[in-house]
PDB file of C-alpha atoms in Angstrom:
ATOM      1  CA  UNK A   1      30.350  23.469 -96.818  1.00 96.00           C
ATOM      2  CA  UNK A   2      31.594  20.681 -94.579  1.00 97.00           C
ATOM      3  CA  UNK A   3      29.125  17.811 -94.755  1.00 98.00           C
ATOM      4  CA  UNK A   4      28.783  14.222 -93.624  1.00 98.00           C
ATOM      5  CA  UNK A   5      26.119  12.237 -95.482  1.00 98.00           C
ATOM      6  CA  UNK A   6      25.126   8.854 -94.122  1.00 98.00           C
ATOM      7  CA  UNK A   7      23.539   5.890 -95.839  1.00 98.00           C
ATOM      8  CA  UNK A   8      19.828   5.246 -95.535  1.00 98.00           C
ATOM      9  CA  UNK A   9      17.742   3.453 -92.954  1.00 98.00           C
ATOM     10  CA  UNK A  10      18.103  -0.316 -92.662  1.00 98.00           C
ATOM     11  CA  UNK A  11      15.756  -3.067 -91.473  1.00 98.00           C
ATOM     12  CA  UNK A  12      17.512  -6.315 -90.660  1.00 98.00           C
ATOM     13  CA  UNK A  13      16.886  -9.627 -88.917  1.00 98.00           C
ATOM     14  CA  UNK A  14      18.857 -10.848 -85.897  1.00 98.00           C
ATOM     15  CA  UNK A  15      22.042 -12.600 -86.962  1.00 98.00           C
ATOM     16  CA  UNK A  16      22.379 -10.667 -90.216  1.00 98.00           C
ATOM     17  CA  UNK A  17      25.395  -8.534 -91.074  1.00 98.00           C
ATOM     18  CA  UNK A  18      25.337  -4.837 -91.901  1.00 98.00           C
ATOM     19  CA  UNK A  19      27.687  -2.077 -93.012  1.00 98.00           C
ATOM     20  CA  UNK A  20      26.574   1.560 -92.935  1.00 98.00           C
ATOM     21  CA  UNK A  21      28.477   4.456 -94.410  1.00 98.00           C
ATOM     22  CA  UNK A  22      29.353   8.097 -93.841  1.00 98.00           C
ATOM     23  CA  UNK A  23      30.694  10.189 -96.737  1.00 98.00           C
ATOM     24  CA  UNK A  24      32.573  13.385 -96.017  1.00 98.00           C
ATOM     25  CA  UNK A  25      32.798  16.394 -98.314  1.00 97.00           C
ATOM     26  CA  UNK A  26      33.919  20.011 -98.213  1.00 97.00           C
ATOM     27  CA  UNK A  27      37.135  19.338 -96.282  1.00 97.00           C
ATOM     28  CA  UNK A  28      40.273  17.208 -96.293  1.00 97.00           C
ATOM     29  CA  UNK A  29      38.849  13.824 -95.282  1.00 97.00           C
ATOM     30  CA  UNK A  30      42.256  12.475 -94.277  1.00 97.00           C
ATOM     31  CA  UNK A  31      43.008  15.329 -91.860  1.00 96.00           C
ATOM     32  CA  UNK A  32      40.212  14.802 -89.346  1.00 97.00           C
ATOM     33  CA  UNK A  33      38.911  11.919 -87.269  1.00 97.00           C
ATOM     34  CA  UNK A  34      35.446  10.415 -87.839  1.00 98.00           C
ATOM     35  CA  UNK A  35      33.607   9.103 -84.799  1.00 98.00           C
ATOM     36  CA  UNK A  36      30.472   7.002 -84.444  1.00 98.00           C
ATOM     37  CA  UNK A  37      27.797   7.622 -81.813  1.00 98.00           C
ATOM     38  CA  UNK A  38      24.806   5.452 -80.918  1.00 98.00           C
ATOM     39  CA  UNK A  39      21.456   6.775 -79.758  1.00 98.00           C
ATOM     40  CA  UNK A  40      18.982   4.119 -78.721  1.00 98.00           C
ATOM     41  CA  UNK A  41      15.279   5.008 -78.962  1.00 96.00           C
ATOM     42  CA  UNK A  42      14.452   7.797 -76.524  1.00 95.00           C
ATOM     43  CA  UNK A  43      17.905   7.647 -74.949  1.00 97.00           C
ATOM     44  CA  UNK A  44      21.146   9.614 -74.816  1.00 97.00           C
ATOM     45  CA  UNK A  45      24.381   9.608 -76.783  1.00 98.00           C
ATOM     46  CA  UNK A  46      27.008   6.857 -76.537  1.00 97.00           C
ATOM     47  CA  UNK A  47      30.437   7.078 -78.139  1.00 97.00           C
ATOM     48  CA  UNK A  48      31.319   3.889 -80.005  1.00 97.00           C
ATOM     49  CA  UNK A  49      34.682   4.554 -81.574  1.00 97.00           C
ATOM     50  CA  UNK A  50      36.699   6.726 -83.909  1.00 97.00           C
ATOM     51  CA  UNK A  51      38.960   6.428 -86.934  1.00 97.00           C
ATOM     52  CA  UNK A  52      41.594   8.611 -88.573  1.00 97.00           C
ATOM     53  CA  UNK A  53      41.130   8.010 -92.313  1.00 97.00           C
ATOM     54  CA  UNK A  54      44.643   9.279 -93.025  1.00 95.00           C
ATOM     55  CA  UNK A  55      46.239   6.124 -91.619  1.00 95.00           C
ATOM     56  CA  UNK A  56      43.203   4.091 -90.418  1.00 95.00           C
ATOM     57  CA  UNK A  57      44.228   4.471 -86.758  1.00 96.00           C
ATOM     58  CA  UNK A  58      41.096   3.269 -84.914  1.00 97.00           C
ATOM     59  CA  UNK A  59      40.062   3.477 -81.276  1.00 96.00           C
ATOM     60  CA  UNK A  60      37.016   1.799 -79.711  1.00 96.00           C
ATOM     61  CA  UNK A  61      34.983   2.453 -76.614  1.00 95.00           C
ATOM     62  CA  UNK A  62      35.433  -0.531 -74.272  1.00 95.00           C
ATOM     63  CA  UNK A  63      31.643  -0.948 -74.409  1.00 95.00           C
ATOM     64  CA  UNK A  64      31.731  -1.550 -78.156  1.00 97.00           C
ATOM     65  CA  UNK A  65      35.120  -3.220 -78.655  1.00 97.00           C
ATOM     66  CA  UNK A  66      34.553  -6.530 -80.416  1.00 97.00           C
ATOM     67  CA  UNK A  67      30.899  -5.717 -81.140  1.00 97.00           C
ATOM     68  CA  UNK A  68      31.431  -3.524 -84.198  1.00 98.00           C
ATOM     69  CA  UNK A  69      34.141  -2.723 -86.729  1.00 98.00           C
ATOM     70  CA  UNK A  70      35.006   0.783 -87.880  1.00 98.00           C
ATOM     71  CA  UNK A  71      36.845   1.300 -91.148  1.00 98.00           C
ATOM     72  CA  UNK A  72      37.432   3.937 -93.810  1.00 98.00           C
ATOM     73  CA  UNK A  73      38.212   4.201 -97.508  1.00 97.00           C
ATOM     74  CA  UNK A  74      40.048   7.464 -97.989  1.00 96.00           C
ATOM     75  CA  UNK A  75      39.929   7.142-101.775  1.00 97.00           C
ATOM     76  CA  UNK A  76      36.178   7.814-101.636  1.00 97.00           C
ATOM     77  CA  UNK A  77      36.123   9.886 -98.412  1.00 98.00           C
ATOM     78  CA  UNK A  78      33.886   7.363 -96.677  1.00 98.00           C
ATOM     79  CA  UNK A  79      33.885   5.844 -93.209  1.00 98.00           C
ATOM     80  CA  UNK A  80      32.012   2.702 -92.245  1.00 98.00           C
ATOM     81  CA  UNK A  81      30.461   1.021 -89.237  1.00 98.00           C
ATOM     82  CA  UNK A  82      29.737  -2.674 -89.512  1.00 98.00           C
ATOM     83  CA  UNK A  83      28.254  -5.556 -87.601  1.00 98.00           C
ATOM     84  CA  UNK A  84      28.830  -9.240 -88.321  1.00 98.00           C
ATOM     85  CA  UNK A  85      25.795 -10.507 -86.420  1.00 98.00           C
ATOM     86  CA  UNK A  86      23.090  -8.036 -85.433  1.00 98.00           C
ATOM     87  CA  UNK A  87      20.992  -8.301 -82.284  1.00 98.00           C
ATOM     88  CA  UNK A  88      17.651  -6.717 -81.499  1.00 98.00           C
ATOM     89  CA  UNK A  89      19.476  -4.522 -78.986  1.00 97.00           C
ATOM     90  CA  UNK A  90      21.421  -2.929 -81.873  1.00 98.00           C
ATOM     91  CA  UNK A  91      18.223  -1.118 -82.882  1.00 98.00           C
ATOM     92  CA  UNK A  92      19.186   2.550 -82.703  1.00 98.00           C
ATOM     93  CA  UNK A  93      20.068   5.694 -84.591  1.00 98.00           C
ATOM     94  CA  UNK A  94      23.742   5.807 -85.500  1.00 98.00           C
ATOM     95  CA  UNK A  95      25.519   9.080 -86.152  1.00 98.00           C
ATOM     96  CA  UNK A  96      28.907   9.773 -87.628  1.00 98.00           C
ATOM     97  CA  UNK A  97      30.629  13.028 -86.743  1.00 98.00           C
ATOM     98  CA  UNK A  98      33.923  14.750 -87.471  1.00 98.00           C
ATOM     99  CA  UNK A  99      36.471  15.437 -84.739  1.00 96.00           C
ATOM    100  CA  UNK A 100      39.670  17.491 -84.816  1.00 92.00           C
ATOM    101  CA  UNK A 101      41.520  14.885 -82.733  1.00 88.00           C
ATOM    102  CA  UNK A 102      40.835  11.355 -81.505  1.00 85.00           C
ATOM    103  CA  UNK A 103      39.708  12.831 -78.206  1.00 87.00           C
ATOM    104  CA  UNK A 104      37.773  15.926 -79.096  1.00 93.00           C
ATOM    105  CA  UNK A 105      34.448  17.503 -79.823  1.00 97.00           C
ATOM    106  CA  UNK A 106      32.247  16.486 -82.743  1.00 97.00           C
ATOM    107  CA  UNK A 107      31.314  18.897 -85.512  1.00 97.00           C
ATOM    108  CA  UNK A 108      29.545  18.514 -87.840  1.00 97.00           C
ATOM    109  CA  UNK A 109      27.364  15.435 -87.469  1.00 98.00           C
ATOM    110  CA  UNK A 110      25.821  13.287 -90.162  1.00 98.00           C
ATOM    111  CA  UNK A 111      22.053  13.116 -90.432  1.00 98.00           C
ATOM    112  CA  UNK A 112      21.978   9.680 -88.801  1.00 98.00           C
ATOM    113  CA  UNK A 113      21.199   6.163 -89.981  1.00 98.00           C
ATOM    114  CA  UNK A 114      18.323   4.337 -88.297  1.00 98.00           C
ATOM    115  CA  UNK A 115      19.017   0.626 -87.900  1.00 98.00           C
ATOM    116  CA  UNK A 116      16.080  -1.579 -86.936  1.00 98.00           C
ATOM    117  CA  UNK A 117      16.734  -5.200 -86.038  1.00 98.00           C
ATOM    118  CA  UNK A 118      13.610  -7.299 -85.741  1.00 97.00           C
ATOM    119  CA  UNK A 119      12.562 -10.827 -86.497  1.00 96.00           C
TER     120      UNK A 119
ATOM    121  CA  UNK B   1      35.596   6.104 -67.535  1.00 91.00           C
ATOM    122  CA  UNK B   2      34.696   9.625 -66.487  1.00 96.00           C
ATOM    123  CA  UNK B   3      30.995   9.800 -65.613  1.00 97.00           C
ATOM    124  CA  UNK B   4      29.175  12.979 -66.626  1.00 98.00           C
ATOM    125  CA  UNK B   5      26.078  13.855 -64.612  1.00 98.00           C
ATOM    126  CA  UNK B   6      23.741  16.618 -65.749  1.00 98.00           C
ATOM    127  CA  UNK B   7      21.163  18.432 -63.677  1.00 96.00           C
ATOM    128  CA  UNK B   8      18.299  18.831 -63.865  1.00 97.00           C
ATOM    129  CA  UNK B   9      17.008  16.050 -66.129  1.00 98.00           C
ATOM    130  CA  UNK B  10      14.356  18.430 -67.412  1.00 98.00           C
ATOM    131  CA  UNK B  11      13.734  22.124 -67.145  1.00 96.00           C
ATOM    132  CA  UNK B  12      10.854  24.454 -68.055  1.00 98.00           C
ATOM    133  CA  UNK B  13      11.645  28.143 -68.480  1.00 97.00           C
ATOM    134  CA  UNK B  14       9.535  31.077 -69.655  1.00 98.00           C
ATOM    135  CA  UNK B  15      10.362  32.807 -72.920  1.00 98.00           C
ATOM    136  CA  UNK B  16      12.930  35.538 -72.369  1.00 97.00           C
ATOM    137  CA  UNK B  17      14.070  34.107 -69.054  1.00 98.00           C
ATOM    138  CA  UNK B  18      17.442  32.540 -68.225  1.00 98.00           C
ATOM    139  CA  UNK B  19      17.990  28.800 -68.465  1.00 98.00           C
ATOM    140  CA  UNK B  20      20.838  27.101 -66.622  1.00 98.00           C
ATOM    141  CA  UNK B  21      21.997  23.530 -67.125  1.00 98.00           C
ATOM    142  CA  UNK B  22      24.673  21.938 -64.974  1.00 98.00           C
ATOM    143  CA  UNK B  23      27.191  19.214 -65.759  1.00 98.00           C
ATOM    144  CA  UNK B  24      29.445  17.526 -63.244  1.00 98.00           C
ATOM    145  CA  UNK B  25      32.290  15.157 -64.092  1.00 98.00           C
ATOM    146  CA  UNK B  26      33.429  12.335 -61.809  1.00 98.00           C
ATOM    147  CA  UNK B  27      37.001  13.589 -62.133  1.00 98.00           C
ATOM    148  CA  UNK B  28      38.627  16.781 -63.321  1.00 98.00           C
ATOM    149  CA  UNK B  29      38.681  17.418 -67.084  1.00 98.00           C
ATOM    150  CA  UNK B  30      41.122  20.312 -66.710  1.00 98.00           C
ATOM    151  CA  UNK B  31      44.428  19.506 -68.396  1.00 96.00           C
ATOM    152  CA  UNK B  32      47.074  21.283 -66.369  1.00 94.00           C
ATOM    153  CA  UNK B  33      49.671  21.564 -69.131  1.00 95.00           C
ATOM    154  CA  UNK B  34      47.478  23.866 -71.242  1.00 94.00           C
ATOM    155  CA  UNK B  35      44.933  25.009 -68.632  1.00 96.00           C
ATOM    156  CA  UNK B  36      42.047  23.902 -70.861  1.00 97.00           C
ATOM    157  CA  UNK B  37      38.875  22.155 -69.786  1.00 98.00           C
ATOM    158  CA  UNK B  38      38.113  19.269 -72.131  1.00 97.00           C
ATOM    159  CA  UNK B  39      34.348  19.772 -72.216  1.00 98.00           C
ATOM    160  CA  UNK B  40      31.798  20.432 -74.957  1.00 98.00           C
ATOM    161  CA  UNK B  41      28.070  21.176 -75.078  1.00 98.00           C
ATOM    162  CA  UNK B  42      25.578  20.071 -77.740  1.00 98.00           C
ATOM    163  CA  UNK B  43      21.982  20.871 -78.611  1.00 98.00           C
ATOM    164  CA  UNK B  44      19.718  18.196 -80.101  1.00 98.00           C
ATOM    165  CA  UNK B  45      16.330  19.209 -81.450  1.00 98.00           C
ATOM    166  CA  UNK B  46      13.678  16.552 -82.133  1.00 95.00           C
ATOM    167  CA  UNK B  47      14.422  14.500 -85.233  1.00 95.00           C
ATOM    168  CA  UNK B  48      17.821  16.157 -85.763  1.00 97.00           C
ATOM    169  CA  UNK B  49      21.417  15.201 -85.049  1.00 98.00           C
ATOM    170  CA  UNK B  50      23.227  16.954 -82.221  1.00 98.00           C
ATOM    171  CA  UNK B  51      24.763  20.350 -82.934  1.00 98.00           C
ATOM    172  CA  UNK B  52      27.952  21.623 -81.323  1.00 98.00           C
ATOM    173  CA  UNK B  53      27.426  24.756 -79.231  1.00 98.00           C
ATOM    174  CA  UNK B  54      30.500  25.113 -77.013  1.00 98.00           C
ATOM    175  CA  UNK B  55      33.950  23.526 -76.767  1.00 98.00           C
ATOM    176  CA  UNK B  56      36.869  24.045 -74.362  1.00 98.00           C
ATOM    177  CA  UNK B  57      34.044  24.611 -71.838  1.00 98.00           C
ATOM    178  CA  UNK B  58      33.470  28.231 -72.875  1.00 98.00           C
ATOM    179  CA  UNK B  59      34.383  28.741 -76.565  1.00 98.00           C
ATOM    180  CA  UNK B  60      31.257  29.316 -78.597  1.00 98.00           C
ATOM    181  CA  UNK B  61      31.168  27.571 -81.974  1.00 97.00           C
ATOM    182  CA  UNK B  62      30.955  29.892 -84.976  1.00 96.00           C
ATOM    183  CA  UNK B  63      27.348  30.820 -85.756  1.00 96.00           C
ATOM    184  CA  UNK B  64      25.991  29.968 -82.307  1.00 98.00           C
ATOM    185  CA  UNK B  65      23.941  32.861 -80.880  1.00 97.00           C
ATOM    186  CA  UNK B  66      25.668  34.771 -78.102  1.00 97.00           C
ATOM    187  CA  UNK B  67      22.788  34.062 -75.714  1.00 98.00           C
ATOM    188  CA  UNK B  68      24.483  30.658 -75.253  1.00 98.00           C
ATOM    189  CA  UNK B  69      27.484  30.640 -72.918  1.00 98.00           C
ATOM    190  CA  UNK B  70      29.530  28.029 -71.127  1.00 98.00           C
ATOM    191  CA  UNK B  71      31.395  28.339 -67.863  1.00 98.00           C
ATOM    192  CA  UNK B  72      33.079  26.292 -65.157  1.00 98.00           C
ATOM    193  CA  UNK B  73      36.326  24.467 -64.581  1.00 98.00           C
ATOM    194  CA  UNK B  74      37.646  21.198 -63.207  1.00 98.00           C
ATOM    195  CA  UNK B  75      34.555  19.114 -62.453  1.00 98.00           C
ATOM    196  CA  UNK B  76      31.665  21.595 -62.508  1.00 98.00           C
ATOM    197  CA  UNK B  77      30.310  23.238 -65.615  1.00 98.00           C
ATOM    198  CA  UNK B  78      27.284  25.277 -66.651  1.00 98.00           C
ATOM    199  CA  UNK B  79      25.525  26.021 -69.925  1.00 98.00           C
ATOM    200  CA  UNK B  80      23.505  29.234 -69.740  1.00 98.00           C
ATOM    201  CA  UNK B  81      20.927  30.523 -72.184  1.00 98.00           C
ATOM    202  CA  UNK B  82      20.540  34.160 -71.233  1.00 97.00           C
ATOM    203  CA  UNK B  83      17.138  34.800 -72.794  1.00 97.00           C
ATOM    204  CA  UNK B  84      15.222  31.710 -73.845  1.00 98.00           C
ATOM    205  CA  UNK B  85      13.798  31.673 -77.358  1.00 98.00           C
ATOM    206  CA  UNK B  86      11.191  29.236 -78.681  1.00 97.00           C
ATOM    207  CA  UNK B  87      13.761  27.670 -81.008  1.00 97.00           C
ATOM    208  CA  UNK B  88      15.928  26.688 -78.020  1.00 98.00           C
ATOM    209  CA  UNK B  89      13.566  23.864 -77.053  1.00 98.00           C
ATOM    210  CA  UNK B  90      15.827  20.823 -77.262  1.00 98.00           C
ATOM    211  CA  UNK B  91      17.807  18.279 -75.297  1.00 98.00           C
ATOM    212  CA  UNK B  92      21.238  19.503 -74.233  1.00 98.00           C
ATOM    213  CA  UNK B  93      24.242  17.240 -73.648  1.00 98.00           C
ATOM    214  CA  UNK B  94      27.667  17.826 -72.163  1.00 98.00           C
ATOM    215  CA  UNK B  95      30.609  15.696 -73.307  1.00 98.00           C
ATOM    216  CA  UNK B  96      34.108  15.316 -71.903  1.00 98.00           C
ATOM    217  CA  UNK B  97      37.048  14.589 -74.166  1.00 96.00           C
ATOM    218  CA  UNK B  98      39.752  14.449 -71.499  1.00 96.00           C
ATOM    219  CA  UNK B  99      39.816  10.664 -71.728  1.00 93.00           C
ATOM    220  CA  UNK B 100      37.584   7.970 -73.290  1.00 91.00           C
ATOM    221  CA  UNK B 101      34.738  10.117 -74.591  1.00 94.00           C
ATOM    222  CA  UNK B 102      31.598  10.203 -72.489  1.00 96.00           C
ATOM    223  CA  UNK B 103      28.371  12.205 -72.609  1.00 98.00           C
ATOM    224  CA  UNK B 104      26.020  13.368 -69.906  1.00 98.00           C
ATOM    225  CA  UNK B 105      22.544  11.829 -69.854  1.00 98.00           C
ATOM    226  CA  UNK B 106      20.953  14.945 -71.346  1.00 98.00           C
ATOM    227  CA  UNK B 107      18.716  17.752 -70.067  1.00 98.00           C
ATOM    228  CA  UNK B 108      15.362  18.377 -71.741  1.00 98.00           C
ATOM    229  CA  UNK B 109      14.535  22.094 -72.001  1.00 98.00           C
ATOM    230  CA  UNK B 110      10.942  23.178 -72.528  1.00 98.00           C
ATOM    231  CA  UNK B 111       8.931  26.375 -72.519  1.00 97.00           C
ATOM    232  CA  UNK B 112       6.940  27.127 -69.366  1.00 96.00           C
TER     233      UNK B 112
END
């Protein structure tokens, strides 16, 4: 079974750093792209960026370029999303999802990681 | 960026009746070289991640009930649920992958 399992919920203070993870299993991790999608409380879906773990080719949404860093460690089939300095406005659910191409549909999705940033 | 606009924002339909959700893109998502529409539909139930229903505008994902169908081309698309079931209560999103990925704002589907 193809699965993406994300790391657990996080509670952080403004200005702190954070790295969340997404571990793939049941398929060749280096043959598909992994994208990240933000969902703010009660809101819709926003594409943040995407990485190809095979060669670490990474693309960012202009809205998120410079705000986050996407990376991957293919040796452990894990993709990451990180922030160097969190803001309260980063409070959201973050999903990873697999894509067949850098511009494609997402399937399956991870269960989501809730990030809460509050002083 | 291509802007995706869904209508209506919310919809209430009786069990067994047809539900129709529309999605309009600000520019065509039909790629002429392969005649494919770069559009997908997702279902998100409360407390769950989104689930892929349809890609290439009309190709149903494996395991998705055949009461779900997608249609349209160019800039105008429709997701149809032919006979609404209680388990179909969810928010539905369209997404274009013709260029920088963008989603519609979502349509909330409820039982009347």
